[in-house]
Amino acid sequence: MANVFDYIFNIGGNYTATINGMSTATGDFSAKVDGAQNSIGKLTMVLAGIDLVKNALSGLQQATDAFSVSGIALDSNMHDLSAVAGVTGDSLKQIESFARQSAKTFGTDASVAVEGYKLLLSQLSPELGKYPDALRAMGDNIQITSKLMGGDGVAAAQVLTTAMNQYGVSLEDPTRASEEMARMMNVMAAAGQAGSAELPAISAALQQCGMAAKAANVSFEEANAAIQVLDKAGKKASEGGIALRNVLGQLSKGRFVEKQVADELQKAGIDVVALGDNSKSLKERLEQLKPMLNDSALLSKFFGVENANAARALIQGTEALEGFTQAVTGTNSATDQAAIIMQSYAERQAVVNQKIEDFKISVFQATGDTTLWAGATMNLLTPLAQLMPLILGVGKLMLWIKSLNWAGMFSAIRMRVISASVGLLMYNESLAAGIVVSGGFKANVLQATFAVLRFATVGLFNALKGLGALALSFVTGGTASATFSTIASTSFGVFSSAATTACRAVSVAISSIPIVGWIAAAISALIAVGVYFWNTSAKFRAVLKGTWAAFKACFSGIGELAKQTFGAIGDLIKAAFKLDATGISAALNKLKSGYTDYGKQVGQAFNMAYDAEMAESAKKQAANKGKKQTANGTAATVPAVEVPITDPTGGGLANAAVGSGSGGDSGAGKIRNVTINIEKLVERIELHTSTLTESTERIREQVAEALMGALNDTQLATE
């Protein structure tokens, strides 16, 4: 008789409940987001207001600084000048007005003009401070020279004061000294325009040769001309000044020239005394040395080897020297060049800016110390505005603390303390009587804790008391001995009772720990699950047996692995000492092959045990089927269940229900309906593939295998 099975697959789950939970969680999250946005919006408005105040304060501070910076710089330099020159009162105010007017004329800061005045006073003489007009004229010369030097007023002041100091310009008449400074300025400017040496190089050369030129009665114009001649010959800046100083020094020797050199000069027709005649110009004295150009030995002997080239350049360049001298004499080169430079857009803009700065200085001076306090106040308010969020937060915290019901909280604490005290007294009375009550887990733990504390105090104290009374009973006699014995007995009884009670309380607490039951339940559940799968799943048994076999192979082969590993290491060390590359390679391969073989043995043990168990299970299934068929007397026909390989669900699990007459003879035998509920078709599918195109086929195979496994298990169970 054929059995007909009607398979009904019900695939259930918590889809609807999960979706509803997700919807509820989404709504709660949206509400929280809206609340957070409202809070953030309020906070943003507060911070925006604070930021507005901070920006306003910063703007006021910047405005105050804009009106103060020029005035502060001018005021500082004026006080420095007053300290250096001792100028005060109206004279100091007059010098300040000169500086401000100079700034509006030349487009430089008034403080820079005052800095030039300070250099004049320090480099020339502090007495100039008593002559404001002369100081103003010299300051204007510095401003004009600075236009030729890229606006560097300090460098310009150094150039002019160096020239005046080297040539020893007298300052007894400050007005005449200012005129001499203007002449020197124009001479140096014309020299820089006509020759190759610029003002900084001229200043460096004059530092070396100025005094020597003055002593040799060489005019400032001719000295500048000689510096230009030497500059073209490669003797630049201070090197040219040193060369000119040495040449002038040799010319000034006159009759004190060495006798041998004097004789040679006389043979060449050169008058030694005329060379030292200061009434003659430098050009005239150098021209007397023309015959020396044909006698290099004499030239080197007279001027020295180190100065021979410079002397030759000057002797050969007398015509150029005269041309340069004429070019720099009686000119207004510096003033003319500065006037051209100041016609540029940048210079005209600087002049306009300084007129605005002068207005700011006037405002600064008119407000007095107001800007001082305003700036200090702004410096204080700006960080306060930045700290305002913190201040507001602290204020709200203080208000919240103030609003707390302190009286109610203290009353509640008081009641809890009284309740705890009463409870402890009751615990103490109960434990003193040896009463231990089993309650909940927390109550038992509290009881055990208090019992242990009572034993640690009362019990141990009575133990010590009993020992002391016992000792006294030994050393006394009569009534005293009996009294101490009674005390000792009572104390030991209290100690014993406290210890017994503490042990009982701890035992009750331990027995009530819920985790013991949890662990027992978990172990029982795991054992039940393991037994179930051991009895029902061949794969489960195969995996466990394979794992056990691999575990045994792992430990059984570890000795051989160690032997091979240490042997390979020994070979490696020997080969390394011998510098044998082939031996090193062989040792490494031996080490590698040892671990490879070890892994293969473990894997083979697992596979062999797994395959053996699966084969044994299949054999048992076949034997059971044969026994069942033999017992029925006929070959039991099990209808083949068609499971499409390409789509194991048949286009949808809804179509998986098979009618009561399908797969067998209609009404030919007993019909048995079997309902299989599959809550989770596949718990977890792991795909191991090297190409993405294999993924679909692997999923189909896994689903088909799961369905076939369910059908086979049901078939075996119903046979």
XYZ file of C-alpha atoms in Angstrom:
719
model
C 0.000 0.000 0.000
C 1.442 3.304 -1.023
C 1.562 6.197 1.437
C 0.581 9.599 0.139
C 1.971 12.616 1.963
C 0.421 16.045 1.835
C 3.168 18.591 2.643
C 2.070 22.064 3.779
C 4.852 24.602 4.327
C 4.031 27.533 6.648
C 6.841 30.086 6.677
C 6.137 32.464 9.503
C 8.022 35.153 11.415
C 7.590 38.465 13.201
C 7.572 40.640 10.108
C 4.439 42.619 10.995
C 5.460 43.142 14.603
C 8.924 44.234 13.544
C 7.576 46.717 11.011
C 5.161 48.164 13.605
C 8.003 48.496 16.092
C 10.134 50.237 13.498
C 7.314 52.684 12.751
C 6.844 53.467 16.448
C 10.590 53.936 16.959
C 10.738 56.195 13.913
C 7.945 58.357 15.278
C 9.626 58.630 18.685
C 12.911 59.501 17.042
C 11.247 62.202 14.923
C 9.641 63.729 18.022
C 12.998 63.763 19.809
C 14.652 65.340 16.775
C 11.978 68.060 16.665
C 12.494 68.763 20.360
C 16.243 68.878 19.903
C 15.847 71.241 16.955
C 13.674 73.571 19.047
C 16.235 73.560 21.854
C 19.060 74.138 19.407
C 17.084 76.951 17.798
C 16.618 78.702 21.147
C 20.266 78.209 21.996
C 21.253 79.553 18.578
C 19.174 82.692 19.127
C 20.849 83.295 22.488
C 24.303 82.709 21.042
C 23.490 84.959 18.081
C 22.556 87.768 20.456
C 25.746 87.271 22.429
C 27.775 87.185 19.220
C 26.105 90.421 18.108
C 27.149 92.114 21.358
C 30.663 90.738 21.012
C 30.945 91.985 17.422
C 29.668 95.402 18.449
C 32.264 95.611 21.216
C 34.976 94.434 18.816
C 33.911 97.103 16.326
C 34.077 99.800 18.989
C 37.493 98.559 20.074
C 38.762 98.618 16.475
C 37.427 102.152 16.029
C 39.120 103.259 19.240
C 42.382 101.638 18.162
C 42.155 103.261 14.721
C 41.980 106.704 16.293
C 44.627 105.896 18.877
C 47.453 104.007 17.183
C 49.048 106.973 15.379
C 48.626 109.281 18.362
C 50.100 106.698 20.750
C 53.153 106.132 18.513
C 53.754 109.891 18.142
C 53.324 110.474 21.873
C 55.820 107.713 22.722
C 58.492 109.044 20.332
C 58.026 112.608 21.545
C 58.594 111.534 25.144
C 61.725 109.626 24.050
C 63.001 112.724 22.234
C 62.322 114.857 25.293
C 64.294 112.416 27.432
C 67.262 112.409 24.994
C 67.470 116.167 24.284
C 65.958 117.558 27.454
C 63.453 119.555 25.404
C 60.136 120.319 27.092
C 57.241 122.731 26.956
C 56.705 124.905 23.878
C 59.898 123.755 22.155
C 58.735 120.149 22.349
C 55.304 121.081 21.002
C 56.979 122.982 18.159
C 59.062 119.955 17.210
C 55.887 117.847 17.285
C 54.174 120.269 14.908
C 57.226 120.049 12.591
C 56.959 116.262 12.620
C 53.231 116.309 11.799
C 53.752 118.823 9.010
C 56.630 116.732 7.634
C 54.355 113.668 7.630
C 51.692 115.500 5.594
C 54.338 116.827 3.182
C 56.342 113.653 2.571
C 53.687 110.975 3.270
C 55.507 109.279 6.145
C 54.283 108.761 9.715
C 54.788 111.590 12.120
C 56.351 109.091 14.505
C 58.919 108.254 11.794
C 59.810 111.942 11.483
C 60.302 112.134 15.239
C 62.484 109.016 15.004
C 64.681 110.921 12.514
C 64.946 113.824 14.935
C 66.018 111.412 17.678
C 68.794 110.022 15.425
C 70.013 113.534 14.689
C 70.130 114.350 18.371
C 71.933 111.110 19.266
C 74.328 111.003 16.267
C 75.181 114.711 16.037
C 74.409 116.611 19.227
C 71.551 116.860 21.747
C 72.020 120.620 21.570
C 70.149 120.612 18.264
C 66.939 120.152 20.273
C 67.264 123.726 21.389
C 67.126 124.876 17.762
C 63.816 123.601 16.394
C 64.159 125.330 13.007
C 67.546 123.764 12.312
C 66.275 120.417 13.544
C 63.282 120.748 11.229
C 65.511 121.502 8.231
C 67.720 118.515 8.984
C 64.608 116.354 9.398
C 63.387 117.440 5.970
C 66.777 116.462 4.520
C 66.352 113.022 6.049
C 62.857 112.732 4.522
C 64.177 113.754 1.076
C 67.079 111.280 1.277
C 64.715 108.494 2.379
C 62.773 108.894 -0.888
C 65.969 107.899 -2.720
C 66.417 104.887 -0.424
C 62.999 103.230 -0.691
C 61.454 105.148 2.200
C 64.020 103.952 4.778
C 64.262 106.992 7.057
C 66.670 105.329 9.503
C 69.162 104.484 6.739
C 68.840 108.002 5.321
C 69.611 109.532 8.735
C 72.680 107.289 9.046
C 73.974 108.336 5.601
C 73.721 112.060 6.379
C 75.037 111.923 9.933
C 77.972 109.729 8.813
C 78.969 112.244 6.162
C 78.763 115.148 8.602
C 80.685 113.351 11.333
C 83.424 112.082 9.001
C 83.992 115.535 7.576
C 83.732 117.142 10.987
C 80.943 119.591 10.204
C 80.760 122.138 12.993
C 77.489 122.332 14.955
C 78.238 125.643 16.617
C 75.926 127.233 14.087
C 73.036 124.758 13.730
C 71.502 126.664 10.817
C 74.813 126.585 8.904
C 75.172 122.910 9.778
C 71.719 122.168 8.339
C 72.731 123.944 5.104
C 75.951 121.893 4.953
C 73.881 118.732 5.408
C 71.681 119.746 2.470
C 74.790 120.309 0.297
C 76.273 116.942 1.213
C 72.916 115.281 0.551
C 72.769 116.724 -2.975
C 76.418 115.834 -3.634
C 75.916 112.192 -2.650
C 72.639 111.987 -4.587
C 74.342 113.418 -7.701
C 77.295 111.014 -7.268
C 74.917 108.067 -7.079
C 73.145 109.339 -10.174
C 76.336 109.902 -12.173
C 78.316 106.869 -11.033
C 77.699 103.262 -10.059
C 77.852 103.496 -6.255
C 74.475 104.129 -4.589
C 73.886 106.018 -1.347
C 74.393 103.006 1.006
C 77.721 102.179 -0.690
C 78.806 105.838 -0.536
C 77.986 105.944 3.173
C 80.008 102.748 3.811
C 83.008 104.164 1.899
C 82.847 107.499 3.715
C 82.936 105.684 7.042
C 86.440 104.450 6.069
C 87.925 107.442 4.238
C 86.000 110.527 5.330
C 88.399 111.703 8.019
C 91.460 110.955 5.871
C 89.960 112.963 2.991
C 89.179 115.841 5.317
C 92.747 115.731 6.705
C 94.187 115.699 3.158
C 92.030 118.724 2.307
C 90.136 116.743 -0.304
C 86.753 118.325 -0.882
C 83.575 116.359 -0.201
C 82.734 116.555 -3.907
C 86.153 115.200 -4.995
C 86.021 112.451 -2.348
C 82.651 111.300 -3.719
C 84.084 111.432 -7.238
C 87.059 109.266 -6.172
C 84.657 106.757 -4.549
C 82.806 106.450 -7.872
C 86.112 105.929 -9.784
C 87.144 103.147 -7.392
C 83.656 101.587 -7.507
C 83.937 101.236 -11.288
C 87.356 99.617 -10.770
C 85.789 96.983 -8.489
C 86.617 98.563 -5.147
C 83.079 98.873 -3.806
C 81.588 100.289 -0.619
C 83.892 99.991 2.409
C 86.634 98.345 0.312
C 86.801 101.438 -1.887
C 86.887 103.687 1.178
C 89.795 101.738 2.651
C 91.694 101.916 -0.657
C 91.169 105.692 -0.952
C 92.258 106.195 2.669
C 95.483 104.263 2.074
C 96.294 106.159 -1.138
C 95.698 109.521 0.533
C 97.861 108.450 3.469
C 100.783 107.561 1.182
C 100.455 110.845 -0.733
C 100.548 112.823 2.502
C 103.936 111.401 3.576
C 105.793 114.059 1.571
C 109.441 114.350 2.662
C 109.070 111.348 4.976
C 108.993 108.905 2.096
C 111.689 106.209 2.287
C 114.983 107.368 0.801
C 115.194 104.591 -1.788
C 111.644 105.303 -2.986
C 112.289 109.068 -2.919
C 115.363 108.605 -5.115
C 113.412 106.527 -7.594
C 110.623 109.106 -7.654
C 113.097 111.880 -8.251
C 114.626 109.911 -11.151
C 111.084 109.611 -12.590
C 110.619 113.375 -12.279
C 108.129 113.252 -9.404
C 108.388 115.885 -6.674
C 107.783 114.205 -3.324
C 107.087 117.485 -1.549
C 104.468 118.503 -4.154
C 102.625 115.200 -3.585
C 101.922 116.235 -0.008
C 100.807 119.773 -0.875
C 97.234 120.029 0.508
C 96.640 123.203 -1.426
C 96.479 121.158 -4.593
C 93.424 119.160 -5.558
C 93.479 115.358 -5.521
C 93.423 115.354 -9.330
C 96.516 117.561 -9.509
C 98.472 115.392 -7.083
C 97.497 112.187 -8.873
C 98.529 113.564 -12.266
C 102.086 114.014 -10.968
C 102.226 110.213 -10.613
C 101.528 109.491 -14.297
C 105.203 108.465 -14.964
C 104.757 105.762 -12.314
C 102.271 103.902 -14.535
C 105.214 102.672 -16.643
C 107.045 101.343 -13.593
C 104.934 98.740 -11.823
C 107.684 97.951 -9.367
C 107.921 101.550 -8.255
C 104.110 101.806 -8.033
C 103.924 98.710 -5.834
C 106.855 99.869 -3.715
C 105.364 103.333 -3.109
C 101.716 102.389 -2.441
C 102.218 98.815 -1.328
C 101.160 95.688 -3.186
C 97.678 95.681 -1.598
C 96.964 99.261 -2.726
C 98.724 99.209 -6.108
C 95.595 98.440 -8.121
C 93.518 101.138 -6.419
C 96.318 103.709 -6.967
C 96.630 102.712 -10.635
C 92.843 103.107 -11.074
C 92.920 106.622 -9.573
C 96.031 107.710 -11.540
C 94.590 106.396 -14.789
C 91.136 107.827 -13.997
C 92.030 111.468 -13.321
C 89.881 112.589 -16.223
C 86.916 110.594 -14.887
C 87.653 111.987 -11.435
C 87.393 115.528 -12.769
C 84.193 114.697 -14.637
C 82.523 113.218 -11.550
C 83.658 116.201 -9.457
C 82.050 118.655 -11.814
C 78.844 116.526 -11.966
C 78.326 116.566 -8.212
C 79.206 120.171 -7.543
C 76.474 122.750 -6.932
C 73.464 120.534 -7.684
C 70.025 119.952 -6.167
C 70.002 116.353 -7.315
C 68.452 114.922 -4.154
C 65.618 117.449 -4.080
C 64.910 116.994 -7.785
C 64.918 113.192 -7.603
C 62.679 113.205 -4.524
C 60.215 115.552 -6.254
C 59.930 113.169 -9.199
C 59.460 110.143 -6.943
C 56.738 111.888 -4.923
C 54.635 112.389 -8.056
C 53.890 108.648 -8.154
C 50.422 107.413 -7.251
C 51.669 105.515 -4.199
C 53.430 108.600 -2.804
C 50.422 110.834 -3.414
C 48.202 108.272 -1.737
C 50.599 108.168 1.225
C 50.331 111.944 1.545
C 46.508 111.708 1.636
C 46.667 108.933 4.207
C 48.955 110.988 6.435
C 46.552 113.900 6.318
C 43.847 111.537 7.594
C 46.226 110.190 10.239
C 46.956 113.757 11.303
C 43.214 114.261 11.856
C 43.122 111.104 13.965
C 46.040 112.423 16.005
C 44.106 115.626 16.611
C 41.083 113.627 17.794
C 43.312 111.497 19.988
C 44.905 114.522 21.608
C 41.529 116.289 22.007
C 39.953 113.358 23.855
C 42.847 113.109 26.291
C 42.685 109.968 28.420
C 39.194 109.088 27.174
C 40.571 106.746 24.531
C 42.834 105.215 27.170
C 39.902 104.212 29.366
C 37.725 103.350 26.369
C 40.321 100.957 25.013
C 40.853 99.349 28.398
C 37.090 99.011 28.873
C 36.674 97.389 25.469
C 39.497 94.989 26.240
C 37.583 93.993 29.370
C 34.101 93.778 27.836
C 35.095 91.720 24.789
C 36.233 88.608 26.754
C 33.231 89.049 29.053
C 30.954 88.904 26.018
C 32.743 85.760 24.840
C 32.219 84.190 28.296
C 28.538 85.184 28.407
C 27.224 81.660 27.496
C 29.160 80.229 30.435
C 27.946 83.007 32.750
C 24.328 82.406 31.706
C 24.720 78.668 32.215
C 26.175 79.130 35.688
C 23.366 81.568 36.522
C 20.702 79.082 35.474
C 22.432 76.377 37.508
C 22.407 78.587 40.585
C 18.701 79.367 40.082
C 17.956 75.647 39.738
C 19.884 74.890 42.932
C 18.008 77.665 44.690
C 14.648 76.287 43.522
C 15.292 72.840 44.993
C 13.100 71.759 47.961
C 15.938 71.533 50.437
C 13.605 71.196 53.451
C 11.763 68.301 51.835
C 14.994 66.555 50.857
C 16.431 66.892 54.375
C 13.140 65.605 55.838
C 13.208 62.590 53.505
C 16.837 61.880 54.376
C 16.011 62.172 58.075
C 13.129 59.717 57.760
C 15.313 57.273 55.837
C 18.026 57.510 58.482
C 15.476 56.867 61.268
C 14.006 53.952 59.288
C 17.459 52.484 58.703
C 18.311 52.842 62.383
C 15.118 51.079 63.443
C 15.747 48.335 60.906
C 19.308 47.832 62.129
C 18.099 47.597 65.719
C 15.537 44.984 64.713
C 18.214 43.053 62.774
C 20.497 43.211 65.778
C 17.802 41.878 68.131
C 16.923 39.068 65.737
C 20.534 38.087 65.103
C 21.312 38.282 68.818
C 18.559 35.711 69.357
C 20.045 33.540 66.557
C 17.044 34.068 64.261
C 17.851 33.923 60.529
C 14.942 34.440 58.144
C 15.136 33.619 54.450
C 13.658 36.377 52.304
C 14.446 37.777 48.931
C 17.908 37.841 47.461
C 18.591 41.473 48.428
C 17.211 40.970 51.956
C 19.351 37.874 52.441
C 22.491 39.699 51.294
C 21.750 42.596 53.663
C 21.104 40.155 56.538
C 24.352 38.290 55.845
C 26.335 41.547 55.679
C 24.970 42.763 59.008
C 25.524 39.332 60.614
C 29.185 39.323 59.521
C 29.644 42.880 60.845
C 28.030 41.873 64.147
C 30.340 38.877 64.417
C 33.390 41.093 63.613
C 32.495 43.464 66.443
C 30.346 41.867 69.138
C 31.548 38.308 68.597
C 35.284 39.038 68.525
C 35.001 41.475 71.444
C 33.297 38.804 73.548
C 35.950 36.310 72.485
C 38.667 38.613 73.797
C 36.597 39.323 76.891
C 36.166 35.594 77.517
C 39.901 34.945 77.102
C 40.696 37.702 79.594
C 38.148 36.391 82.151
C 39.447 32.859 81.681
C 42.995 33.997 82.368
C 41.853 35.847 85.513
C 39.988 32.765 86.746
C 43.248 30.853 86.621
C 45.178 33.343 88.733
C 42.443 34.061 91.305
C 40.683 31.876 93.741
C 37.437 31.461 95.606
C 34.505 33.657 94.643
C 36.543 35.774 92.185
C 37.613 32.717 90.230
C 33.992 31.530 89.962
C 32.839 34.974 88.824
C 35.505 35.196 86.115
C 34.692 31.675 84.970
C 31.006 32.631 84.623
C 31.961 35.746 82.621
C 34.247 33.708 80.356
C 31.545 31.103 79.763
C 28.953 33.765 78.917
C 31.361 35.616 76.569
C 32.314 32.434 74.732
C 28.624 31.662 74.335
C 27.961 35.059 72.779
C 30.961 34.547 70.463
C 29.724 31.101 69.402
C 26.192 32.351 68.848
C 27.377 35.330 66.705
C 29.643 33.107 64.603
C 26.887 30.499 64.085
C 24.352 33.175 63.140
C 26.782 34.803 60.702
C 27.500 31.475 59.006
C 23.798 30.688 58.707
C 23.038 34.141 57.255
C 25.830 33.844 54.717
C 24.658 30.346 53.760
C 21.086 31.585 53.226
C 22.350 34.467 51.104
C 24.498 32.177 48.967
C 21.676 29.699 48.468
C 19.396 32.490 47.266
C 21.761 33.733 44.558
C 19.636 33.536 41.407
C 22.577 33.102 39.086
C 23.023 29.497 40.262
C 19.590 28.626 38.903
C 20.308 30.523 35.739
C 23.553 28.638 35.177
C 21.870 25.296 35.870
C 19.023 26.104 33.499
C 21.455 27.236 30.805
C 23.559 24.075 31.163
C 20.457 21.894 31.036
C 19.229 23.695 27.952
C 22.588 23.307 26.220
C 22.731 19.617 27.059
C 19.181 19.095 25.801
C 19.944 20.921 22.568
C 23.157 18.938 22.097
C 21.386 15.602 22.711
C 18.610 16.558 20.323
C 20.952 17.442 17.496
C 23.135 14.379 18.208
C 20.128 12.125 17.807
C 18.531 13.902 14.831
C 21.333 15.427 12.760
C 23.971 13.357 11.040
C 25.900 16.485 10.129
C 26.017 17.557 13.770
C 27.469 14.198 14.779
C 29.872 14.297 11.851
C 31.122 17.768 12.747
C 31.639 16.847 16.407
C 33.419 13.615 15.538
C 35.544 15.418 12.940
C 36.442 18.111 15.467
C 37.418 15.497 18.043
C 39.517 13.646 15.484
C 41.232 16.912 14.459
C 41.848 17.694 18.137
C 43.511 14.307 18.685
C 45.539 14.658 15.489
C 46.626 18.116 16.630
C 48.120 16.756 19.863
C 49.396 13.484 18.458
C 51.315 15.241 15.675
C 52.745 18.043 17.801
C 55.755 15.941 18.808
C 56.728 15.245 15.212
C 56.155 18.911 14.378
C 58.452 20.018 17.201
C 61.117 17.546 16.124
C 60.992 18.746 12.534
C 60.874 22.422 13.576
C 63.923 22.241 15.842
C 65.749 20.208 13.234
C 65.036 22.847 10.587
C 66.150 25.627 12.954
C 69.400 23.758 13.622
C 70.021 23.366 9.889
C 69.260 27.057 9.430
C 71.786 28.103 12.077
C 74.480 25.850 10.608
C 73.862 27.166 7.102
C 73.884 30.765 8.378
C 77.284 30.342 10.020
C 78.618 28.744 6.849
C 77.047 31.473 4.694
C 75.452 28.701 2.646
C 72.570 30.260 0.725
C 71.410 26.856 -0.569
C 71.415 25.375 2.933
C 69.464 28.353 4.308
C 66.850 27.968 1.596
C 66.574 24.225 2.225
C 66.176 24.765 5.982
C 63.421 27.317 5.441
C 61.620 24.967 3.032
C 61.920 22.173 5.571
C 60.404 24.408 8.261
C 57.603 25.440 5.933
C 56.840 21.896 4.814
C 56.691 20.716 8.457
C 53.894 23.147 9.294
C 52.169 22.409 5.999
C 52.161 18.644 6.649
C 50.970 19.236 10.213
C 48.014 21.275 8.962
C 47.203 18.682 6.326
C 47.177 15.889 8.943
C 44.748 17.818 11.138
C 42.505 18.596 8.168
C 42.606 14.995 6.905
C 41.669 13.684 10.351
C 38.632 15.962 10.421
C 37.574 15.020 6.876
C 38.004 11.281 7.455
C 35.930 11.332 10.644
C 33.305 13.544 9.033
C 33.027 11.372 5.904
C 32.940 8.168 7.956
C 30.071 9.429 10.104
C 28.108 10.651 7.080
C 28.627 7.293 5.327
C 27.593 5.401 8.446
C 24.472 7.551 8.760
C 23.546 6.968 5.129
C 24.092 3.233 5.597
C 21.837 3.193 8.658
C 19.108 5.089 6.805
C 19.238 2.612 3.942
C 19.124 -0.329 6.366
C 16.135 1.129 8.217
C 14.316 1.666 4.948
C 14.965 -1.927 3.890
C 13.730 -3.249 7.219
C 10.572 -1.201 6.913
C 9.877 -2.477 3.418
C 10.511 -6.066 4.474
C 8.173 -5.734 7.427
C 5.352 -4.445 5.250
C 5.861 -7.280 2.769
C 5.902 -4.993 -0.197
C 8.292 -2.449 -1.518
C 7.244 0.838 -0.040
C 7.008 3.373 -2.713
C 7.975 6.889 -1.716
C 6.884 9.414 -4.299
C 9.701 11.485 -5.657
C 9.320 15.094 -4.732
C 10.154 17.275 -7.629
C 12.413 20.101 -6.525
C 13.469 22.348 -9.393
C 17.168 22.990 -9.322
C 16.887 26.379 -10.929
C 14.175 27.613 -8.530
C 13.746 25.469 -5.411
C 10.694 27.502 -4.283
C 8.830 26.788 -7.494
C 8.143 30.430 -8.187
C 6.867 31.097 -4.676
C 6.354 29.136 -1.517
C 2.594 29.671 -1.775
C 2.574 27.081 -4.541
C 4.450 24.510 -2.461
C 1.247 22.996 -1.034
C 0.561 19.615 -2.614
C -2.957 18.182 -2.792
C -3.944 15.088 -1.019
C -3.918 13.073 -4.193
C -0.681 14.238 -5.748
C 2.381 12.102 -6.156
C 0.579 8.706 -5.866
C -2.374 6.640 -6.908
C -5.628 8.435 -6.381
C -7.338 6.720 -3.520
C -5.051 3.705 -3.927
C -3.823 3.656 -0.404
C -3.874 5.282 2.985
C -3.586 9.029 2.808
C -1.499 10.646 5.512
C -1.403 14.416 5.860
C 1.854 15.841 7.227
C 2.164 19.547 8.019
C 5.724 20.908 8.254
C 6.085 24.398 9.753
C 9.371 26.005 8.788
C 9.792 29.158 10.880
C 13.225 29.898 9.486
C 14.144 28.190 6.266
C 17.853 28.897 6.553
C 19.315 30.475 9.712
C 22.531 31.524 8.021
C 23.959 30.934 4.561
C 27.722 31.386 4.027
C 28.844 31.519 0.431
C 32.476 30.935 -0.455
C 33.012 31.803 -4.098
C 35.722 33.316 -6.262
C 33.370 34.884 -8.825
C 30.276 36.972 -8.321
C 28.314 35.054 -10.985
C 28.237 31.906 -8.827
C 26.295 33.528 -5.974
C 22.799 32.878 -7.352
C 23.461 29.173 -7.980
C 24.923 28.765 -4.500
C 21.817 30.294 -2.879
C 19.552 27.974 -4.856
C 21.591 24.950 -3.824
C 21.443 25.941 -0.142
C 17.654 26.421 -0.191
C 17.138 23.164 -2.068
C 19.339 21.311 0.390
C 17.348 22.735 3.326
C 14.025 21.663 1.779
C 15.292 18.185 0.938
C 16.657 17.760 4.447
C 13.259 18.644 5.942
C 11.452 16.214 3.618
C 13.866 13.357 4.305
C 13.668 13.813 8.078
C 9.864 13.816 7.922
C 9.783 10.793 5.665
C 12.002 8.788 7.992
C 9.914 9.852 10.973
C 6.654 8.717 9.407
C 7.873 5.397 8.045
